[in-house]
Amino acid sequence: MARYIFITGGVVSSLGKGLASAALGALLQARGYSVRLRKLDPYLNVDPGTMSPFEHGEVFVTDDGAETDLDLGHYERFTGVSARKTDSISSGRIYSNVLEKERRGDYLGKTIQVIPHVTNEIKDFLRIGEDEVDFMLCEIGGTVGDIEGLPFFEAIRQFIHERPRGQCILMHLTLLPYLAASGELKTKPTQHSVKELQSIGLAPDVLVCRSEHPIPEKERAKIALFCNVRPESVIPAYDLKTIYEAPLAYHREGLDQAVLDAFGIAPAPRPNLARWEDVMDRLTHAEGEVRVAIVGKYTQLEDAYKSIAEALTHGGMANRTRVKAEWIDSEIFEREDPAPHLERFQAILVPGGFGERGTEGKIRAAQYAREKGLPYLGICLGMQMAVIEAARNLAGMTDAGSEEFDHEAGAKRFTPVVYHLKEWVQGNHKVERKVGDDKGGTMRLGAYNASLKDGSNVARVYGATEIEERHRHRYEVDIRYKDKLESCGLIFSGMSPDGRLPEIVEVKDHPWFIGVQFHPELKSKPFAPHPLFADFVRAAVEVSRLV
C-alpha cells in the first residue's frame, strides 16, 4: 500500500508547490521508489478545459484524454510517469459526482452534506491505485484558509486519521518575505500559515520555505520551534536559474531525507542523481544559441505555452544548444510586414489556439517560413494555418479558411479546408459530435495512433512509421483537398490508421517545414526530448551556421 505525501501551500499562491512536488517525486525515484503524483484543485470548474489560457495557463492533456492542470506537465517532465484521468480532480468534478449519485438515488434519501458525502468522494479519489506505487504525492491547489479548499483539507484530515500511523505525512510550502528596510527575513507569515493548518486539524511534518535570501540557522531554529517541526525538516527553497536544477537543489537542502525520516524509513537507499546531473550539464554547457520565434496570441502569459517552452529547452539540450524563444503576438503581422520581425530568428513555431483572432498573422508567419526556407513547426492550429496558407498561395484557393472562424462569426466567408470534426474512431467505437454540443470534454482528446509515409522527413525524424501522440482539437484538415494540395508541394506525410484524418503535413523540397495536428510538446522530457523538437532545434542550428 502506498505511503501518502500531501503537499499544501500557505501565505501566497504560486510559490512552486507543483515544482516542489515534481522534484520530490524525481528524488524518490532516484532512490529506487515508484511514485505517482496527483493534483486536487479547489475551483468549481469541472476541469480546466474551458478556461481561458489567461486564467489558468495551458491545459495539459493525458493519454487517456483528461484535460488537466499544467502542474501535471511538471509531474510528467520530472518523473517520466504518464499522468492519467485519475491524477487530477477539482471541486467541480467532486460536486458533480456527488450530485449525479444523489439524482440516481445512491444515497438512499439521505440529506447530502459536505461531511460526509463530499469528503468521502475526495477520499475515494485519493484511494484510486494506492496499491500500484510506493509513494503517492497529492498536491492541493490554492492556499490554506481558502474557503473552497476547506473540504479537501477536511478530507485529508480524515484520510490521515483513518490510515495506519506513519503512512501519511504533510509537506507545507510557505513564503519567508524579506523586509529591505529592516534587513530581515520575517518568519511570522510562515508561523500564521502553520497555525491556520493546525486549526483545521493538520500539522506539517516538513516545511519548505521559499526565500530570495539565505535563511540563517537561527531563523530555521525559530521556525522549527514555533511550527512544531524538526530543525532538519525546515527546507529552504531558493530561486533557481532553471527549474531543472530543482531536484539537485532540494537534495542539497535535504528534502528527500527529511521526507524519508518523517516516514521512519532508515536506512534509506542512496540516490542515483546521474540523470539530473546530465540534464544540468547539458543546460549549463551549451555550445551555441538559436533564436526561435513563437508566433501566437496568448503571448502575455507564457504559462499559456508552458509545455512548448519546456520542449524547446529539451530540444536544445539534445543538441547542446541554448534555445532563446521569443513570443510574438500574431496580430502584429495583420498590420505589419512580418519580415522585419522574423528575419533575426533561425526558426518559427506557431502553436495551438482557439478562435479567429490573430490567425491571419499566423498564416503570414507560415508563409514567411515557407518562402524563406526557415525551419517551421506548426502545432494543432499552427498546422491548420500552414494548410490554409498553402491552399491560398500555392493552390490558388484565395478564400481558403476554417469552418471554425465561420462558426464564430455566424456567416459563411471561407472555403473550409479545415472543418468541424463530427465523427472519428476511438479504440473500437465511433465518437460523434455536433457543433452545438457542450464545449467541455467534447474535443478529440488523448492519445491516437498515426501512420507515417515511408521516406518522409517526419518518418526520418521519428525513426518509425507508426507513432502515438496526444490530441486536443475539434477542427480537422479536410481530406478532400489532399490531392490538390499535394500536387502543389504540401505532402500529407502522416495519417490516422484509417486514412481519413490528416495528422502531419510537410512542404516538399524545404529544409524543415512540418505541421502536426497533435501536441508533441506534451510528451517531451528533459532526459528524453521529443524527436520533433530535437530535430527542429537541429535544423535551426544548421540555419545559424549558414548565417
XYZ file of C-alpha atoms in Angstrom:
547
model
C 0.000 0.000 0.000
C 1.329 3.425 -0.966
C 2.644 5.952 1.511
C 0.968 9.349 1.026
C 2.619 12.770 0.906
C 0.175 15.692 0.934
C 1.609 18.967 -0.366
C -0.092 22.194 0.706
C 0.745 25.873 0.416
C 0.311 28.981 2.530
C 0.831 32.756 2.694
C 0.552 33.329 -1.077
C -0.122 31.247 -4.182
C 2.395 30.451 -6.950
C 5.158 29.512 -4.518
C 6.065 26.461 -6.583
C 4.109 23.604 -4.991
C 3.884 21.841 -8.351
C 7.612 22.126 -8.947
C 8.459 21.018 -5.397
C 6.120 18.019 -5.769
C 7.660 17.073 -9.119
C 11.219 17.459 -7.792
C 10.421 15.346 -4.712
C 8.928 12.663 -6.979
C 12.138 12.662 -9.038
C 14.277 12.362 -5.894
C 12.242 9.423 -4.572
C 12.638 7.751 -7.981
C 16.384 8.362 -7.761
C 16.322 6.324 -4.550
C 14.598 3.440 -6.316
C 10.971 4.058 -5.322
C 7.956 4.158 -7.637
C 5.787 7.280 -7.486
C 2.546 8.787 -8.774
C 1.623 12.455 -8.483
C -1.868 13.924 -8.214
C -3.424 17.386 -8.207
C -6.547 18.366 -6.260
C -7.857 21.766 -7.375
C -10.478 23.649 -5.310
C -12.006 25.638 -8.190
C -15.567 24.831 -9.287
C -14.798 24.227 -12.967
C -15.206 20.529 -13.716
C -11.777 20.675 -15.391
C -9.571 23.431 -16.920
C -10.683 22.530 -20.456
C -12.995 25.515 -20.885
C -10.812 28.030 -19.030
C -9.041 30.823 -20.888
C -5.249 30.363 -21.044
C -5.038 33.830 -19.464
C -6.910 32.462 -16.442
C -5.071 29.240 -15.807
C -2.235 28.782 -18.273
C -2.143 25.855 -20.650
C -4.338 22.778 -20.448
C -2.267 19.604 -20.097
C -3.799 16.551 -21.808
C -3.177 12.968 -20.698
C -3.006 9.841 -22.869
C -6.479 8.798 -21.721
C -7.983 12.148 -22.705
C -8.228 14.140 -19.480
C -7.875 17.936 -19.642
C -5.858 18.814 -16.556
C -3.862 21.466 -14.739
C -0.439 22.399 -16.145
C 1.203 21.066 -12.940
C 0.623 17.567 -14.312
C 3.027 18.571 -17.075
C 5.677 19.257 -14.418
C 4.963 15.864 -12.865
C 5.456 14.060 -16.177
C 8.543 16.038 -17.186
C 10.305 15.335 -13.891
C 9.295 11.701 -13.309
C 8.508 10.320 -16.759
C 5.332 8.752 -15.293
C 2.421 9.267 -17.698
C -0.466 11.016 -15.964
C -3.996 9.597 -16.077
C -7.561 10.847 -15.654
C -7.407 9.653 -12.069
C -4.499 12.021 -11.288
C -6.500 15.247 -11.437
C -9.697 16.307 -9.690
C -11.458 19.602 -8.993
C -14.192 20.705 -6.606
C -16.428 20.972 -9.658
C -15.860 17.300 -10.532
C -16.325 16.217 -6.909
C -19.634 18.095 -6.534
C -20.750 16.908 -9.982
C -20.142 13.269 -8.953
C -21.984 13.743 -5.660
C -24.986 15.354 -7.345
C -25.152 12.623 -10.009
C -25.243 9.999 -7.249
C -27.953 11.939 -5.414
C -30.104 12.116 -8.567
C -29.699 8.364 -9.097
C -30.804 7.707 -5.526
C -27.450 6.199 -4.470
C -27.640 7.926 -1.070
C -30.981 6.296 -0.232
C -32.781 9.536 0.536
C -30.233 10.951 2.982
C -29.566 14.678 3.324
C -26.465 15.431 1.219
C -23.789 17.349 3.116
C -20.123 18.357 2.752
C -19.346 15.897 5.566
C -19.548 13.001 4.907
C -20.632 12.944 1.247
C -18.229 15.431 -0.349
C -15.293 14.423 1.849
C -15.970 10.715 1.165
C -15.900 11.412 -2.578
C -12.488 13.079 -2.176
C -11.181 10.165 -0.104
C -12.416 7.680 -2.713
C -10.406 9.625 -5.307
C -7.272 9.506 -3.136
C -7.508 5.719 -2.793
C -7.502 5.010 -6.549
C -4.403 2.984 -7.472
C -2.982 3.035 -3.946
C -1.561 -0.479 -4.360
C 0.356 0.407 -7.556
C 3.216 2.558 -6.221
C 5.464 3.115 -3.211
C 4.615 6.824 -2.803
C 1.520 8.822 -3.751
C 2.176 12.577 -3.839
C -1.009 14.673 -3.692
C -0.796 18.426 -4.231
C -3.702 20.599 -3.067
C -4.147 23.749 -5.141
C -4.593 27.210 -3.662
C -3.564 28.155 -0.130
C -4.600 27.035 3.328
C -7.564 29.108 4.528
C -9.239 29.397 1.121
C -12.974 28.743 1.587
C -13.228 26.458 -1.449
C -10.279 24.372 -0.240
C -11.748 23.501 3.161
C -13.493 20.263 2.037
C -10.150 18.994 0.685
C -8.287 19.780 3.917
C -11.031 18.110 5.965
C -10.940 15.045 3.697
C -7.159 14.839 4.120
C -7.510 15.132 7.908
C -9.958 12.233 7.909
C -7.838 10.228 5.461
C -4.688 10.574 7.615
C -6.664 9.687 10.749
C -8.053 6.513 9.128
C -4.685 5.179 7.878
C -2.120 3.292 9.958
C 0.227 5.606 11.852
C 3.244 6.666 9.797
C 1.637 6.083 6.411
C 0.890 9.741 5.607
C 2.874 12.952 6.005
C 2.147 16.594 5.233
C 4.587 18.905 3.431
C 3.742 22.619 3.619
C 5.202 25.387 1.429
C 5.344 28.926 2.764
C 6.978 32.259 1.997
C 9.667 33.961 4.074
C 9.407 37.600 2.953
C 12.440 39.882 3.220
C 11.958 43.432 4.508
C 14.681 45.558 2.933
C 14.040 48.483 5.317
C 14.972 46.395 8.352
C 17.197 43.897 6.521
C 15.268 40.948 7.979
C 13.621 37.736 6.898
C 10.225 37.563 8.570
C 9.016 34.217 9.906
C 5.592 35.359 11.148
C 3.720 34.659 7.847
C 5.000 31.066 7.985
C 4.000 30.739 11.640
C 0.486 32.019 10.899
C 0.143 29.694 7.915
C 1.057 26.674 10.031
C -1.285 27.898 12.779
C -4.092 28.013 10.189
C -3.307 24.405 9.208
C -3.273 23.297 12.831
C -6.659 24.953 13.430
C -8.229 22.527 10.950
C -6.528 19.501 12.473
C -3.446 19.223 10.247
C 0.200 19.531 11.279
C 3.103 19.704 8.803
C 5.919 17.174 9.040
C 8.131 19.030 6.551
C 8.219 22.785 5.920
C 9.565 24.114 2.622
C 10.307 27.827 2.951
C 10.555 29.901 -0.209
C 13.044 32.750 0.156
C 15.043 35.128 -2.019
C 17.736 35.370 0.664
C 19.723 32.746 2.601
C 17.890 31.540 5.709
C 20.180 31.758 8.779
C 20.316 28.795 11.158
C 18.819 30.997 13.871
C 15.710 31.607 11.748
C 15.395 27.918 10.829
C 15.536 27.005 14.525
C 12.887 29.645 15.282
C 10.579 28.291 12.556
C 11.095 24.730 13.816
C 10.291 25.744 17.397
C 7.143 27.747 16.668
C 5.833 25.450 13.922
C 6.484 22.223 15.838
C 8.750 20.535 13.250
C 12.303 19.241 13.497
C 15.007 21.782 12.505
C 16.278 19.431 9.760
C 12.730 19.353 8.342
C 12.775 23.106 7.632
C 13.916 23.096 3.996
C 14.991 26.314 2.233
C 13.725 26.804 -1.329
C 15.718 29.474 -3.134
C 15.187 30.959 -6.584
C 16.872 28.895 -9.312
C 18.216 29.770 -12.763
C 16.297 26.834 -14.242
C 13.511 24.622 -12.916
C 15.583 21.554 -13.815
C 18.008 22.427 -11.045
C 15.225 21.782 -8.518
C 15.885 18.051 -7.845
C 19.589 18.658 -7.161
C 18.895 21.839 -5.178
C 16.241 20.195 -2.996
C 18.529 17.204 -2.463
C 21.340 19.522 -1.297
C 18.943 21.070 1.222
C 17.869 17.619 2.464
C 14.233 17.468 1.295
C 14.197 13.801 0.302
C 15.994 12.788 3.509
C 13.549 14.809 5.633
C 10.605 13.086 3.936
C 12.068 9.604 4.426
C 12.884 10.440 8.061
C 9.273 11.561 8.584
C 8.152 8.123 7.410
C 10.776 6.439 9.608
C 12.474 4.816 6.596
C 16.019 4.006 7.697
C 18.459 3.211 6.342
C 17.213 4.810 3.108
C 18.592 3.757 -0.295
C 21.242 6.151 -1.623
C 20.062 8.307 -4.536
C 21.383 7.955 -8.074
C 21.260 11.507 -9.429
C 23.232 10.886 -12.631
C 20.157 11.672 -14.785
C 19.772 15.136 -13.261
C 23.498 15.845 -13.265
C 23.481 15.134 -17.021
C 20.444 17.406 -17.500
C 22.216 20.270 -15.714
C 25.452 19.630 -17.607
C 23.627 19.959 -20.931
C 21.871 23.128 -19.785
C 24.901 24.869 -18.341
C 27.435 23.830 -21.005
C 25.610 24.773 -24.188
C 27.863 25.172 -27.216
C 25.763 27.707 -29.111
C 22.466 29.585 -29.248
C 19.498 29.708 -31.613
C 16.573 32.115 -31.639
C 13.078 30.714 -32.154
C 10.033 32.922 -32.732
C 6.822 31.603 -31.158
C 4.028 33.358 -33.054
C 0.818 33.067 -31.028
C -1.956 35.077 -29.434
C -1.591 34.250 -25.728
C 1.862 35.826 -25.565
C 1.095 37.981 -22.494
C 1.109 34.845 -20.318
C 3.972 32.448 -21.005
C 2.267 29.715 -18.948
C -0.235 29.516 -21.827
C 2.530 27.774 -23.807
C 4.365 26.178 -20.865
C 4.925 22.734 -22.400
C 6.115 24.247 -25.694
C 8.673 26.413 -23.898
C 9.954 23.400 -21.967
C 10.017 21.144 -25.046
C 12.150 23.737 -26.872
C 14.537 23.733 -23.914
C 14.688 19.923 -24.133
C 15.345 20.137 -27.878
C 18.217 22.483 -27.130
C 19.619 20.071 -24.554
C 19.572 17.283 -27.155
C 21.776 19.492 -29.359
C 23.770 21.096 -26.522
C 22.374 24.412 -27.740
C 20.713 27.210 -25.802
C 17.280 27.992 -27.264
C 16.221 31.596 -26.886
C 12.474 31.600 -27.501
C 10.749 34.935 -28.072
C 6.986 35.404 -28.006
C 5.467 37.465 -30.804
C 1.798 38.457 -30.903
C 0.484 37.172 -34.233
C -1.914 40.127 -34.507
C 1.080 42.363 -35.237
C 1.504 40.616 -38.613
C -2.036 41.559 -39.585
C -0.929 45.204 -39.562
C 2.768 44.976 -40.391
C 5.150 43.093 -42.684
C 6.435 40.004 -40.796
C 9.938 40.218 -42.331
C 11.448 42.894 -40.015
C 10.161 40.978 -37.001
C 11.225 37.482 -38.126
C 14.481 37.941 -40.039
C 16.599 37.721 -36.853
C 15.281 34.241 -35.995
C 16.567 30.836 -37.063
C 13.191 29.066 -36.758
C 9.469 29.784 -36.356
C 6.933 27.906 -34.244
C 3.185 28.520 -34.455
C 1.374 26.872 -31.512
C -2.231 25.820 -30.995
C -5.117 28.058 -30.040
C -8.833 28.670 -30.450
C -10.795 31.337 -32.304
C -10.126 33.564 -35.301
C -8.269 36.378 -33.546
C -4.651 36.515 -34.716
C -4.956 33.695 -37.267
C -4.209 35.842 -40.340
C -0.936 36.783 -38.667
C -0.128 33.107 -38.091
C -0.829 32.399 -41.769
C 1.627 35.138 -42.754
C 4.253 33.677 -40.391
C 3.825 30.256 -42.056
C 4.161 31.887 -45.485
C 7.354 33.666 -44.429
C 8.893 30.405 -43.159
C 7.910 28.512 -46.315
C 9.220 31.149 -48.728
C 12.438 31.919 -46.825
C 13.343 28.266 -46.173
C 13.258 28.752 -42.382
C 12.500 25.741 -40.152
C 8.790 25.818 -39.267
C 6.899 23.769 -36.698
C 3.113 24.201 -36.683
C 1.243 22.590 -33.804
C -2.519 21.906 -33.990
C -3.903 25.288 -35.167
C -0.355 26.013 -36.380
C -0.643 23.083 -38.801
C -4.082 24.235 -39.952
C -2.730 27.744 -40.642
C 0.072 26.225 -42.760
C -2.506 24.242 -44.769
C -4.671 27.345 -45.303
C -1.579 29.300 -46.377
C -0.641 26.623 -48.923
C -4.232 26.436 -50.191
C -4.338 30.202 -50.728
C -0.858 30.839 -52.101
C 0.060 27.550 -53.822
C -3.293 26.022 -54.854
C -4.982 29.304 -55.803
C -7.849 28.942 -53.299
C -7.807 32.589 -52.241
C -10.824 32.203 -49.933
C -9.486 29.125 -48.107
C -10.117 29.196 -44.369
C -11.531 27.286 -41.413
C -15.113 26.398 -40.586
C -14.221 27.354 -37.000
C -13.966 31.024 -37.970
C -17.273 30.942 -39.888
C -18.990 29.339 -36.873
C -17.541 32.062 -34.642
C -18.641 34.857 -36.986
C -22.039 33.317 -37.759
C -21.533 33.790 -41.510
C -20.006 31.733 -44.330
C -16.917 33.527 -45.640
C -14.384 30.780 -46.426
C -13.943 27.629 -48.455
C -13.409 25.343 -45.446
C -10.173 23.393 -45.963
C -10.465 22.945 -42.162
C -13.843 21.639 -40.967
C -15.653 20.719 -37.759
C -14.866 17.097 -36.938
C -18.196 15.302 -36.498
C -17.079 11.693 -36.056
C -13.921 9.693 -35.527
C -12.788 6.288 -34.318
C -11.534 5.915 -30.749
C -10.385 2.414 -29.928
C -13.155 0.080 -31.066
C -16.008 2.575 -31.194
C -17.104 5.621 -33.158
C -17.358 9.030 -31.484
C -19.897 11.530 -32.818
C -20.069 15.283 -32.148
C -22.311 18.196 -33.195
C -21.386 21.875 -33.492
C -23.893 22.768 -30.759
C -22.534 20.285 -28.188
C -21.256 21.489 -24.807
C -17.671 22.737 -25.027
C -16.213 20.829 -22.062
C -14.590 17.480 -22.808
C -16.057 17.168 -26.323
C -12.891 17.532 -28.398
C -10.780 14.769 -29.881
C -8.769 14.243 -26.726
C -5.908 11.978 -25.713
C -3.555 9.574 -27.463
C -4.227 8.416 -31.020
C -2.062 6.484 -33.476
C -0.753 7.842 -36.761
C 0.883 6.160 -39.751
C 3.823 7.977 -41.346
C 4.738 7.969 -45.023
C 7.879 5.991 -45.882
C 10.712 8.277 -46.915
C 9.080 11.407 -45.471
C 11.006 13.897 -43.383
C 8.837 13.167 -40.364
C 9.443 9.397 -40.628
C 13.181 10.181 -40.580
C 12.721 12.395 -37.512
C 10.800 9.732 -35.568
C 12.815 6.819 -36.922
C 9.483 4.998 -37.243
C 6.364 4.807 -39.402
C 3.876 4.193 -36.556
C 3.560 6.715 -33.716
C 1.170 7.661 -30.915
C 0.591 11.289 -29.898
C -1.847 13.325 -27.789
C -4.597 15.408 -29.376
C -6.836 18.282 -28.291
C -8.928 19.767 -31.096
C -12.384 19.748 -32.655
C -11.481 21.005 -36.154
C -9.580 18.959 -38.734
C -7.972 19.456 -42.163
C -10.386 18.228 -44.860
C -9.036 15.173 -46.687
C -10.947 16.196 -49.831
C -8.253 18.756 -50.633
C -5.332 16.325 -50.159
C -4.633 15.614 -53.856
C -4.892 19.268 -54.851
C -2.521 20.397 -52.116
C -0.047 17.556 -52.688
C 0.180 18.481 -56.357
C 1.373 21.920 -55.161
C 4.068 20.549 -52.837
C 2.290 20.155 -49.463
C 2.757 16.494 -48.559
C 0.357 14.703 -46.191
C 3.056 12.609 -44.529
C 1.056 11.345 -41.536
C -2.498 9.992 -41.468
C -4.805 8.305 -38.974
C -4.689 4.497 -39.330
C -7.992 4.501 -41.269
C -6.584 7.112 -43.690
C -9.408 9.603 -43.022
C -7.755 12.216 -40.805
C -4.564 14.130 -41.722
C -2.120 14.101 -38.810
C 1.059 15.613 -40.338
C 1.890 17.801 -43.334
C 5.300 18.856 -44.635
C 6.495 21.011 -47.501
C 8.325 19.238 -50.288
C 11.867 20.476 -51.054
C 12.006 22.609 -47.908
C 14.839 22.241 -45.337
C 12.371 21.680 -42.446
C 8.667 22.517 -42.569
C 6.357 20.281 -40.545
C 2.822 20.805 -39.246
C 1.256 18.347 -36.797
C -2.377 18.099 -35.681
C -1.363 16.740 -32.269
C 0.640 18.206 -29.372
C 4.136 16.655 -29.286
C 5.246 19.076 -26.556
C 3.126 17.177 -24.011
C 5.380 14.113 -24.170
C 8.784 15.824 -24.107
C 11.054 15.424 -21.067
C 14.475 16.873 -20.194
C 16.037 13.399 -20.138
C 14.032 12.253 -23.221
C 13.493 15.227 -25.598
C 10.684 14.759 -28.120
C 12.210 13.862 -31.522
C 10.278 16.610 -33.330
C 11.635 19.318 -31.031
C 15.143 17.851 -31.027
C 15.250 17.827 -34.839
C 13.548 21.237 -35.117
C 16.323 22.756 -32.982
C 18.955 20.843 -35.002
C 17.564 22.409 -38.185
C 17.678 25.850 -36.519
C 21.331 25.241 -35.617
C 22.030 24.480 -39.302
C 20.450 27.815 -40.262
C 22.542 29.656 -37.647
C 25.701 28.183 -39.146
C 24.754 29.388 -42.633
C 24.259 32.979 -41.491
